[in-house]
XYZ file of N, CA and C in Angstrom:
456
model
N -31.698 37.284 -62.306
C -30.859 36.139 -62.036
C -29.793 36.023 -63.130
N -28.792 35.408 -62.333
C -27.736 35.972 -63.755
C -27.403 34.509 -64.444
N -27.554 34.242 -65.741
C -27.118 32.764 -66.128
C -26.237 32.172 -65.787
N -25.822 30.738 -65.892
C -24.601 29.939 -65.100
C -23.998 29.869 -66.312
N -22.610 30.115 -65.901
C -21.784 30.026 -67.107
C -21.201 28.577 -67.126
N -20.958 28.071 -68.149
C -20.546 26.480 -68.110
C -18.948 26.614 -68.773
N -17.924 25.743 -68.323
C -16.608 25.715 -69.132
C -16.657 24.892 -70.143
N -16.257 25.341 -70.799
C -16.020 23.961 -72.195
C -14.984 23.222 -72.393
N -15.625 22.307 -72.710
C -14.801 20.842 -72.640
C -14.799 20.105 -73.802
N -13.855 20.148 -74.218
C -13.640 19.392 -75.818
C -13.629 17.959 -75.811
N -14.217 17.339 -76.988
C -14.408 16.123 -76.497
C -14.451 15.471 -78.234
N -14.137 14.213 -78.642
C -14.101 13.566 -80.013
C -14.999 13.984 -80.805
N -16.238 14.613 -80.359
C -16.921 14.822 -81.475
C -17.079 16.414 -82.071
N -16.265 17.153 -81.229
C -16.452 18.385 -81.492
C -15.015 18.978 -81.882
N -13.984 18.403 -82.341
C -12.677 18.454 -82.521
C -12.259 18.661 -83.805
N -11.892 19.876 -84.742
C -11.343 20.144 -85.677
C -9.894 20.263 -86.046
N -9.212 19.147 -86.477
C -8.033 19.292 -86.540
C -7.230 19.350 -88.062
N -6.601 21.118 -88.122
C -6.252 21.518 -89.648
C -4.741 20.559 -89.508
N -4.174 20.675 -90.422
C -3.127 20.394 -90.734
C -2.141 21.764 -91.489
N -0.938 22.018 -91.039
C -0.210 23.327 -91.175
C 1.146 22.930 -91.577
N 1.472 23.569 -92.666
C 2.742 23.636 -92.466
C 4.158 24.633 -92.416
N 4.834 23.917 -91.171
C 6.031 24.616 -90.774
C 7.839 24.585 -91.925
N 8.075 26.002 -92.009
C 9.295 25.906 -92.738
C 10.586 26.321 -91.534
N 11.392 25.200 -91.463
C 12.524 25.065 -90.535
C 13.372 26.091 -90.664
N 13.546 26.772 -91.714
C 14.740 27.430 -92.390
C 14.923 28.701 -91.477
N 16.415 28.311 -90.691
C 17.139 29.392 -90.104
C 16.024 29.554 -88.461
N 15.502 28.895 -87.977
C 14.977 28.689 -86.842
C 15.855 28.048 -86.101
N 16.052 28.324 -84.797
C 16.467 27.432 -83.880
C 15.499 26.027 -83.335
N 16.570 25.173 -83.393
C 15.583 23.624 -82.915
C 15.155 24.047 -81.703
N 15.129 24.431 -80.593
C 14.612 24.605 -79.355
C 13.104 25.424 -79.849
N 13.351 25.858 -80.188
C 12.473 27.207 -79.993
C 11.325 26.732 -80.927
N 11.638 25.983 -82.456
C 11.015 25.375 -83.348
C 10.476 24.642 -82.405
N 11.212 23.507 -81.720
C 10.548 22.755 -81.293
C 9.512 22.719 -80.264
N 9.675 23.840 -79.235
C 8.472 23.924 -78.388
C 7.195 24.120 -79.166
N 7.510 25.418 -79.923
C 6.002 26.147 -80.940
C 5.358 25.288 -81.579
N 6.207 24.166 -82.151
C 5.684 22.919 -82.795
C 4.662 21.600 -81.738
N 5.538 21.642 -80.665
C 4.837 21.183 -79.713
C 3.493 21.694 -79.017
N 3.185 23.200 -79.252
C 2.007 23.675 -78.172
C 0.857 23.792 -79.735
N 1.575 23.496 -81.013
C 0.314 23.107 -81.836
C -0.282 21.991 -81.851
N 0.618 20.625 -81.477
C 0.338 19.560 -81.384
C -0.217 19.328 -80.429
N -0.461 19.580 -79.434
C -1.307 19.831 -78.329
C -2.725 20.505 -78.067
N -2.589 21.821 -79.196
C -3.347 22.486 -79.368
C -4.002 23.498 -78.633
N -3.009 23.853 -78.096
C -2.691 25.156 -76.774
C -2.892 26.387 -77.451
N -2.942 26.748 -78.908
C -3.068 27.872 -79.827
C -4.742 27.729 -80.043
N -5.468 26.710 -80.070
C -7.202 27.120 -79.922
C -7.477 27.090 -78.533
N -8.900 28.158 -78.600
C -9.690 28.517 -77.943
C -10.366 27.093 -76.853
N -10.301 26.138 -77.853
C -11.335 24.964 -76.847
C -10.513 24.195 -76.474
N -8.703 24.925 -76.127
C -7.886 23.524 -75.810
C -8.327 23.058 -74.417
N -8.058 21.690 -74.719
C -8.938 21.017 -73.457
C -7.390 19.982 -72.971
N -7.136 19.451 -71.999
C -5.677 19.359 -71.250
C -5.974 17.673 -71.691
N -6.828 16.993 -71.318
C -6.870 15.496 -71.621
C -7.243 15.034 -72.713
N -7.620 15.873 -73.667
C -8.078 15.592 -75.420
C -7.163 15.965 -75.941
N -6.763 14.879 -77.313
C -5.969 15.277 -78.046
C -6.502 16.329 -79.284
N -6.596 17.521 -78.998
C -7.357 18.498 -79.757
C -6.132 19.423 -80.545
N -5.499 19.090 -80.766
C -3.955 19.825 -81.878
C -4.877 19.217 -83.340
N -3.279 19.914 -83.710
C -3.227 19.727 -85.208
C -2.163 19.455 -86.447
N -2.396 19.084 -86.858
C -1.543 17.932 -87.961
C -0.079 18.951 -88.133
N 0.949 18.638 -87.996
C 2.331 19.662 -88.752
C 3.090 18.826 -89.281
N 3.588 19.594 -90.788
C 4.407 19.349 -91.509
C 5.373 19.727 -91.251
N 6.704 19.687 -90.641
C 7.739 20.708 -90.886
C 8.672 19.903 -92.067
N 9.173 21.191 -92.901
C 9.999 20.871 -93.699
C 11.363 21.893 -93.588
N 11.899 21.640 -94.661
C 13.717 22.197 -94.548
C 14.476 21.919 -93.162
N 14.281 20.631 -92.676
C 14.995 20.539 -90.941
C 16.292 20.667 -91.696
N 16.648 20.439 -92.818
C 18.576 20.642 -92.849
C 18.972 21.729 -92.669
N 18.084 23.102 -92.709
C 18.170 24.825 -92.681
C 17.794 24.914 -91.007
N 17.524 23.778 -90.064
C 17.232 24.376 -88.844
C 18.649 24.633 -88.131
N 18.828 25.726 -87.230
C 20.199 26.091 -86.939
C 20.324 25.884 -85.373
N 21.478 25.304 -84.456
C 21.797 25.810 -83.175
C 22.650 26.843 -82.997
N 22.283 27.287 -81.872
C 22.651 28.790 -81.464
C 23.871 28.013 -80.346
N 24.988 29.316 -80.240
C 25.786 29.231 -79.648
C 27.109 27.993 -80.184
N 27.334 27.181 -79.373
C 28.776 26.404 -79.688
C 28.050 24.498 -79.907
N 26.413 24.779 -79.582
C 25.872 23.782 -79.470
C 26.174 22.053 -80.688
N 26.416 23.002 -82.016
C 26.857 21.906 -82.954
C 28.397 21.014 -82.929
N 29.083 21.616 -82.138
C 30.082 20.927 -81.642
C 29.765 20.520 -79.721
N 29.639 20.915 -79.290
C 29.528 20.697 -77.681
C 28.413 19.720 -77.622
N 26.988 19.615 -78.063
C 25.703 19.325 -77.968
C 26.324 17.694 -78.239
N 25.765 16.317 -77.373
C 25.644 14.954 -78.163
C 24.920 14.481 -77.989
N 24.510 13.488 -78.993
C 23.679 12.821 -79.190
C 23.787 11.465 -78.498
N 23.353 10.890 -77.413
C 23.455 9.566 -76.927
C 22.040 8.904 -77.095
N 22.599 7.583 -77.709
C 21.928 6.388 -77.407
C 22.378 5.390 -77.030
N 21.585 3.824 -76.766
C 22.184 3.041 -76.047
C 21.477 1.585 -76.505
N 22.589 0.829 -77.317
C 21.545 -0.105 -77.839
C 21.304 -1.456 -76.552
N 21.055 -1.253 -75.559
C 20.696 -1.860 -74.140
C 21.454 -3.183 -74.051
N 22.739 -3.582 -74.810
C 23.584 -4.323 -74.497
C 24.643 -3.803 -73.690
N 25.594 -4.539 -73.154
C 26.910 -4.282 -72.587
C 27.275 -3.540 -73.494
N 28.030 -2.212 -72.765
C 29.131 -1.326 -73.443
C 28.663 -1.051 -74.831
N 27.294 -1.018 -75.147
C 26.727 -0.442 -76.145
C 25.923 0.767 -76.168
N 26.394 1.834 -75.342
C 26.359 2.995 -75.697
C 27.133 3.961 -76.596
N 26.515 4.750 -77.552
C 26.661 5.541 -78.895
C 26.702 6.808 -78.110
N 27.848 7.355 -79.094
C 27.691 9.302 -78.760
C 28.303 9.670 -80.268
N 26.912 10.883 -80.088
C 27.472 11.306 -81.736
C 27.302 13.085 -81.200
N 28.524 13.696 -81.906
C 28.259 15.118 -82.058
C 26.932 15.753 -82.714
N 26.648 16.881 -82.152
C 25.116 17.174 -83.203
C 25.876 17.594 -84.613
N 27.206 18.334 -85.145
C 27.370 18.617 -86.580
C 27.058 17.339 -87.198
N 27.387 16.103 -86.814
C 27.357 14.720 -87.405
C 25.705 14.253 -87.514
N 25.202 14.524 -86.571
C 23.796 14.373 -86.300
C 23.033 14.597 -87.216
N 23.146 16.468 -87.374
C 22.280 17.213 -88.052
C 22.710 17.054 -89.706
N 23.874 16.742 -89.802
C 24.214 16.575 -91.148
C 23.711 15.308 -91.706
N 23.567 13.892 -90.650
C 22.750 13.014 -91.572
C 21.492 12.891 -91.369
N 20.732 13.256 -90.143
C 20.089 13.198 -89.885
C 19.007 14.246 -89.164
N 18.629 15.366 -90.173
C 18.043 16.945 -89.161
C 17.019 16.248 -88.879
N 16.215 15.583 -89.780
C 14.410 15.273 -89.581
C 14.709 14.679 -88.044
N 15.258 13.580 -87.912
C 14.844 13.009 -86.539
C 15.306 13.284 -85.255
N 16.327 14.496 -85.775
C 17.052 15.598 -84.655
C 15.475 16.428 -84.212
N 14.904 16.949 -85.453
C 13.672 17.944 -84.980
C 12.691 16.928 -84.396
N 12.262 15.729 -84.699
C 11.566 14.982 -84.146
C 11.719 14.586 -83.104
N 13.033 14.604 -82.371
C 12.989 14.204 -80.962
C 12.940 15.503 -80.381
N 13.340 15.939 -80.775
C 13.165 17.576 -79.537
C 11.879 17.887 -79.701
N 10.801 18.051 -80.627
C 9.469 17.840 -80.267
C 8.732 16.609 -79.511
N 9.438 15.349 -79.438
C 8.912 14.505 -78.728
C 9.510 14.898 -77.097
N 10.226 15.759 -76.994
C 11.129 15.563 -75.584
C 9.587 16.697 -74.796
N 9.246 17.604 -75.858
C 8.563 18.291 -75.456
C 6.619 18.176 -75.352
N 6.870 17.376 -75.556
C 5.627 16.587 -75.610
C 5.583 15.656 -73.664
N 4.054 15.624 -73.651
C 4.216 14.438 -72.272
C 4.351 13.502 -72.585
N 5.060 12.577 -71.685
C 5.364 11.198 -71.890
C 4.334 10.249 -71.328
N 3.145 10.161 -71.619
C 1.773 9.570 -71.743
C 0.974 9.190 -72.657
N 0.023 8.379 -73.166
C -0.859 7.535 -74.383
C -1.150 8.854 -74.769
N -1.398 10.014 -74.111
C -2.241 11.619 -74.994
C -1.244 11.788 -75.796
N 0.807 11.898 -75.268
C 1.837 11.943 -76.183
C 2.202 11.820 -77.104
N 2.017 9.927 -77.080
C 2.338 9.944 -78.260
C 1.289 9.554 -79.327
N 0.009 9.846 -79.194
C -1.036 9.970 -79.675
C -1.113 11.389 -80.722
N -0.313 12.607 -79.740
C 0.197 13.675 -80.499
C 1.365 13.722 -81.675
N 2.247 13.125 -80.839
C 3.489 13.179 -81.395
C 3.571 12.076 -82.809
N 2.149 11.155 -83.022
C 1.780 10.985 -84.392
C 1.323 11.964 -85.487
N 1.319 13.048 -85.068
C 0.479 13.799 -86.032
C 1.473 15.199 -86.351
N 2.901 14.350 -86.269
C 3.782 15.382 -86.826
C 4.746 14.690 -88.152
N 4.692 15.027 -88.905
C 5.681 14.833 -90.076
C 7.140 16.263 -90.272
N 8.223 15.061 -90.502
C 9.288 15.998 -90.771
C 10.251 15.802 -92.118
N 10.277 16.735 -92.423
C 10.906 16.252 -94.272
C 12.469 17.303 -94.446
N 13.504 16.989 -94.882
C 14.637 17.527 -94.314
C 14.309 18.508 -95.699
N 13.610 18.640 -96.952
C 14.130 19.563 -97.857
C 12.238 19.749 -97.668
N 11.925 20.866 -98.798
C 10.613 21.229 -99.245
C 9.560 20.187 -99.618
N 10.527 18.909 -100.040
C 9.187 18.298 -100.579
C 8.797 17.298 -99.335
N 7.321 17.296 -99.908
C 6.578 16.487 -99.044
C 5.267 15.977 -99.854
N 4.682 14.960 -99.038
C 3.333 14.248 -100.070
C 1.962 14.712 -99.065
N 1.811 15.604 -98.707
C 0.413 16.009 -98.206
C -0.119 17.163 -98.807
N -0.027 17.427 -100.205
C -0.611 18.377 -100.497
C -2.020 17.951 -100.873
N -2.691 16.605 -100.208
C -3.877 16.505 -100.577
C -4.921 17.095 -99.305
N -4.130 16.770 -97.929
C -4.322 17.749 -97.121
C -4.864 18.927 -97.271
N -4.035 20.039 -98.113
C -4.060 21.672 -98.059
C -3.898 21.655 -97.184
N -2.690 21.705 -96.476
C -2.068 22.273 -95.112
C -2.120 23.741 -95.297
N -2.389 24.684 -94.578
C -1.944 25.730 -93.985
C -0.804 26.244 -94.073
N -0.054 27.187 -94.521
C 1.623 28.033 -94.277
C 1.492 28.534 -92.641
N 2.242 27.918 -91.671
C 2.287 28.766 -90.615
C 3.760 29.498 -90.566
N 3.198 31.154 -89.900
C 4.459 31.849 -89.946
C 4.750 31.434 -88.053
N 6.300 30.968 -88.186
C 6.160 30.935 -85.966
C 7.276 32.271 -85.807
N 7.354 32.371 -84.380
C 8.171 33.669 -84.130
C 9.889 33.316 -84.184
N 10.593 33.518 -84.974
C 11.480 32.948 -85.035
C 12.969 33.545 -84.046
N 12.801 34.967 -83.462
C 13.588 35.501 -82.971
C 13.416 36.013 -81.084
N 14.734 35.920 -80.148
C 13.663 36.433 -79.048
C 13.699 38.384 -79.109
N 12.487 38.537 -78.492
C 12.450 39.879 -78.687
C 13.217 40.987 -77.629
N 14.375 40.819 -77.247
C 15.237 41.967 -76.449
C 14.942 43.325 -76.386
């Protein structure tokens, strides 16, 4: 008789979550940002489970070294809308990324994230720091290397 195989299912008490950190420098935000997203999710372990938040903690740092490809830093904008009359904002991304890379990389990982309580349950457990320094070295985060180029 042959044994029943059972699937595994991750669940709060069996959940190990490291903390890693990512260096922005000379990565594209798209591409940063998905890889950053399928850790936070935790699509890179073995016991990822789709309704547990089973990821893991990321640091990214140097977002002022993260780069767009193509004509994107002039063409690319930034809209918001402060929900009054005729209070919509547009900002170029050179303007963007120059005052602001951290929360440029933070929304493109949130865009990539689901928009559900698992979301932004994830999308807490990312920190972004525009130069090297940062205050979690009590952590011991992890160095992760991500793939930074596509392979043609």
């Amino acid at each position: 008789m042959v044994p029943q195989q059972k699937t595994f299912m991750a669940n709060a008490s069996n959940i190990v979550q490291d903390w890693h950190i990512v260096d922005a420098t000379d990565m594209p935000l798209g591409r940063l940002a998905s890889q950053v997203a399928n850790i936070l999710k935790g699509k890179h372990k073995p016991t990822y489970t789709p309704h547990v938040d089973c990821g893991d903690f990321v640091v990214v740092i140097n977002t002022d070294k993260v780069v767009l490809t193509g004509k994107k830093l002039d063409q690319k904008i930034k809209f918001s809308h402060s929900q009054y009359m005729g209070g919509a904002k547009y900002k170029l991304y050179r303007k963007y990324m120059a005052e602001s890379s951290d929360d440029a990389v933070y929304e493109a990982v949130q865009g990539m994230l689901p928009k559900t309580r698992l979301g932004r349950k994830q999308l807490k457990k990312l920190r972004c720091y525009k130069n090297d320094q940062h205050n979690h070295q009590a952590q011991q985060p992890k160095v992760l290397e991500l793939i930074k180029k596509n392979h043609h």
